[in-house]
Amino acid sequence: MTGVFQKYFKDLYKDVPLDVYEILLYILCIGVLLFLITKGFRRGWRLVSGLMLVEYVVLLFFTTVFSRNYREAPKFNMTPFWSYMEIINGKQNLIPENIMNVVVFVPVGLFLGFTFSELKWKGILVVGVCVSLSIEILQFILHRGFSELDDVMHNTIGCIAGYGAYRLMRYGYEKIGEKVDVVE
């Protein structure tokens, strides 16, 4: 099963030119240094996570829309849960694809949590739906990729899961902070 996931990631990023990764890395490194120097660690970290969020979303759009080959006619399926019906009918190759559509959006929810700590899960849900829906709409309009409603659902679940991971980390950090205060 891990081989299927490795193949999925290789296929997802295979058409992205190396220059794109280099530029994003340079921007991230320079941004991190500038933010930490000018804003201090606490505020700087929030700005750095915002920069990472923007870069990750740009990379998502590049890999899911702009680096895909043009098709004469758009491919789409707006039937909710169609992939689950196909899985029930024996198309097991859709299972890793559905899982990866969740996993690929986990960093979006995580970075949103770090960047906008005051945002609640409903706001994260709205952002996840909007980002995913915009990817699917662009795939349809530009005739690149396969637009489907199930992807929006899976991506949004991933975004919420990433935010859940952020909340768990924040809870743990707050609990550790309380224990440190008690000891001192």
Short mmCIF file of C-alpha atoms in Angstrom, two decimals:
data_model
loop_
_atom_site.label_atom_id
_atom_site.label_comp_id
_atom_site.label_asym_id
_atom_site.label_seq_id
_atom_site.Cartn_x
_atom_site.Cartn_y
_atom_site.Cartn_z
CA MET A 1 0.00 0.00 0.00
CA THR A 2 2.90 2.43 0.72
CA GLY A 3 4.11 1.91 -2.84
CA VAL A 4 0.76 3.23 -4.09
CA PHE A 5 1.14 6.38 -1.97
CA GLN A 6 4.72 6.92 -3.15
CA LYS A 7 3.56 6.60 -6.77
CA TYR A 8 0.72 9.06 -6.10
CA PHE A 9 3.11 11.71 -4.74
CA LYS A 10 5.63 11.15 -7.54
CA ASP A 11 2.88 11.52 -10.14
CA LEU A 12 1.45 14.59 -8.39
CA TYR A 13 4.70 16.54 -8.43
CA LYS A 14 6.41 15.08 -11.52
CA ASP A 15 5.56 17.96 -13.87
CA VAL A 16 6.58 20.75 -11.49
CA PRO A 17 9.82 22.35 -12.72
CA LEU A 18 12.66 22.38 -10.20
CA ASP A 19 12.81 26.18 -10.54
CA VAL A 20 9.40 26.46 -8.85
CA TYR A 21 10.65 24.59 -5.77
CA GLU A 22 13.85 26.65 -5.66
CA ILE A 23 12.01 29.96 -5.88
CA LEU A 24 9.54 28.93 -3.16
CA LEU A 25 12.40 27.79 -0.93
CA TYR A 26 14.31 31.07 -1.42
CA ILE A 27 11.22 33.11 -0.65
CA LEU A 28 10.55 31.02 2.45
CA CYS A 29 14.13 31.30 3.77
CA ILE A 30 14.35 35.05 3.18
CA GLY A 31 10.87 35.54 4.64
CA VAL A 32 11.69 33.53 7.76
CA LEU A 33 14.85 35.53 8.42
CA LEU A 34 13.16 38.87 7.83
CA PHE A 35 10.13 38.06 9.96
CA LEU A 36 12.13 36.68 12.86
CA ILE A 37 14.57 39.61 12.80
CA THR A 38 11.97 42.36 12.50
CA LYS A 39 9.01 40.98 14.44
CA GLY A 40 10.53 38.83 17.17
CA PHE A 41 10.04 35.11 17.59
CA ARG A 42 6.38 34.91 18.68
CA ARG A 43 4.94 37.29 16.11
CA GLY A 44 7.52 36.23 13.54
CA TRP A 45 6.45 32.58 13.82
CA ARG A 46 2.88 33.52 13.03
CA LEU A 47 3.98 35.44 9.95
CA VAL A 48 6.28 32.61 8.87
CA SER A 49 3.42 30.11 9.09
CA GLY A 50 1.34 32.51 6.98
CA LEU A 51 4.09 32.60 4.39
CA MET A 52 4.28 28.80 4.45
CA LEU A 53 0.50 28.65 4.01
CA VAL A 54 0.65 30.88 0.94
CA GLU A 55 3.54 28.90 -0.55
CA TYR A 56 1.82 25.58 0.08
CA VAL A 57 -1.43 26.77 -1.52
CA VAL A 58 0.53 28.08 -4.53
CA LEU A 59 2.22 24.69 -4.83
CA LEU A 60 -1.18 22.96 -4.56
CA PHE A 61 -2.59 25.09 -7.38
CA PHE A 62 0.50 24.51 -9.49
CA THR A 63 0.45 20.72 -9.05
CA THR A 64 -3.30 20.22 -9.33
CA VAL A 65 -4.10 22.72 -12.07
CA PHE A 66 -1.32 24.54 -13.89
CA SER A 67 1.15 21.69 -14.41
CA ARG A 68 -1.48 19.31 -15.76
CA ASN A 69 -1.90 18.62 -19.45
CA TYR A 70 -4.63 20.39 -21.41
CA ARG A 71 -7.59 18.27 -22.52
CA GLU A 72 -9.91 19.00 -25.43
CA ALA A 73 -12.96 18.60 -23.20
CA PRO A 74 -13.13 19.01 -19.42
CA LYS A 75 -13.43 15.85 -17.35
CA PHE A 76 -15.73 16.12 -14.37
CA ASN A 77 -18.09 14.21 -12.10
CA MET A 78 -20.39 16.20 -9.83
CA THR A 79 -22.16 13.19 -8.36
CA PRO A 80 -21.59 13.15 -4.59
CA PHE A 81 -19.89 9.98 -3.28
CA TRP A 82 -19.39 8.56 -6.78
CA SER A 83 -15.93 7.28 -5.84
CA TYR A 84 -17.37 5.30 -2.93
CA MET A 85 -19.90 3.65 -5.24
CA GLU A 86 -17.03 2.75 -7.59
CA ILE A 87 -15.01 1.34 -4.66
CA ILE A 88 -17.99 -0.78 -3.61
CA ASN A 89 -18.20 -2.02 -7.20
CA GLY A 90 -14.57 -3.16 -7.10
CA LYS A 91 -12.46 -0.15 -8.15
CA GLN A 92 -10.01 -0.46 -5.26
CA ASN A 93 -7.49 1.90 -6.93
CA LEU A 94 -9.67 4.84 -5.83
CA ILE A 95 -9.03 4.16 -2.12
CA PRO A 96 -5.47 5.56 -2.07
CA GLU A 97 -6.55 8.47 -4.27
CA ASN A 98 -9.32 9.40 -1.82
CA ILE A 99 -6.93 9.09 1.13
CA MET A 100 -4.31 11.22 -0.59
CA ASN A 101 -6.90 13.90 -1.37
CA VAL A 102 -7.44 14.12 2.39
CA VAL A 103 -3.72 14.03 3.28
CA VAL A 104 -2.68 16.70 0.76
CA PHE A 105 -4.89 19.30 2.51
CA VAL A 106 -3.81 18.55 6.10
CA PRO A 107 -0.99 21.16 5.92
CA VAL A 108 -3.52 23.80 4.84
CA GLY A 109 -5.52 23.34 8.05
CA LEU A 110 -2.35 23.16 10.13
CA PHE A 111 -0.89 26.39 8.67
CA LEU A 112 -4.27 28.12 8.95
CA GLY A 113 -4.37 27.28 12.65
CA PHE A 114 -0.87 28.62 13.29
CA THR A 115 -1.44 31.73 11.19
CA PHE A 116 -4.96 32.61 12.31
CA SER A 117 -5.16 31.19 15.84
CA GLU A 118 -8.39 33.09 16.50
CA LEU A 119 -10.13 31.30 13.61
CA LYS A 120 -12.55 28.57 14.71
CA TRP A 121 -13.23 25.28 12.95
CA LYS A 122 -16.15 26.75 10.97
CA GLY A 123 -13.82 29.34 9.46
CA ILE A 124 -11.31 26.60 8.62
CA LEU A 125 -14.15 24.65 7.00
CA VAL A 126 -15.10 27.63 4.83
CA VAL A 127 -11.48 28.25 3.77
CA GLY A 128 -10.96 24.54 3.00
CA VAL A 129 -14.10 24.42 0.85
CA CYS A 130 -13.18 27.66 -0.95
CA VAL A 131 -9.59 26.62 -1.76
CA SER A 132 -10.63 23.15 -2.90
CA LEU A 133 -13.60 24.42 -4.88
CA SER A 134 -11.44 26.99 -6.63
CA ILE A 135 -9.01 24.22 -7.65
CA GLU A 136 -11.85 22.11 -9.04
CA ILE A 137 -13.41 25.08 -10.87
CA LEU A 138 -10.05 26.01 -12.43
CA GLN A 139 -9.50 22.39 -13.48
CA PHE A 140 -12.88 22.47 -15.22
CA ILE A 141 -12.49 25.90 -16.85
CA LEU A 142 -8.90 25.30 -17.98
CA HIS A 143 -9.56 21.68 -19.04
CA ARG A 144 -6.85 20.32 -16.75
CA GLY A 145 -7.26 17.42 -14.38
CA PHE A 146 -10.50 15.78 -13.31
CA SER A 147 -13.01 17.99 -11.48
CA GLU A 148 -15.15 16.21 -8.96
CA LEU A 149 -17.28 16.97 -5.94
CA ASP A 150 -15.69 14.13 -3.95
CA ASP A 151 -12.32 15.92 -4.11
CA VAL A 152 -13.84 19.00 -2.47
CA MET A 153 -15.22 16.81 0.31
CA HIS A 154 -11.92 14.94 0.82
CA ASN A 155 -9.82 18.10 0.70
CA THR A 156 -12.08 19.79 3.25
CA ILE A 157 -11.84 16.80 5.58
CA GLY A 158 -8.05 17.04 5.30
CA CYS A 159 -8.13 20.75 6.10
CA ILE A 160 -10.25 20.11 9.21
CA ALA A 161 -7.92 17.24 10.23
CA GLY A 162 -4.92 19.59 9.93
CA TYR A 163 -6.70 22.14 12.09
CA GLY A 164 -7.46 19.36 14.58
CA ALA A 165 -3.74 18.54 14.71
CA TYR A 166 -3.02 22.22 15.36
CA ARG A 167 -5.57 22.30 18.20
CA LEU A 168 -4.01 19.17 19.75
CA MET A 169 -0.54 20.74 19.57
CA ARG A 170 -1.84 23.96 21.08
CA TYR A 171 -3.61 22.06 23.87
CA GLY A 172 -0.42 20.13 24.64
CA TYR A 173 1.65 23.30 24.62
CA GLU A 174 -0.80 25.00 27.01
CA LYS A 175 -0.77 21.99 29.35
CA ILE A 176 3.03 21.89 29.36
CA GLY A 177 3.04 25.63 30.05
CA GLU A 178 0.75 25.13 33.06
CA LYS A 179 3.04 22.42 34.49
CA VAL A 180 6.08 24.65 34.07
CA ASP A 181 4.30 27.49 35.88
CA VAL A 182 3.38 25.16 38.79
CA VAL A 183 6.98 23.95 39.18
CA GLU A 184 8.43 27.49 39.27
#
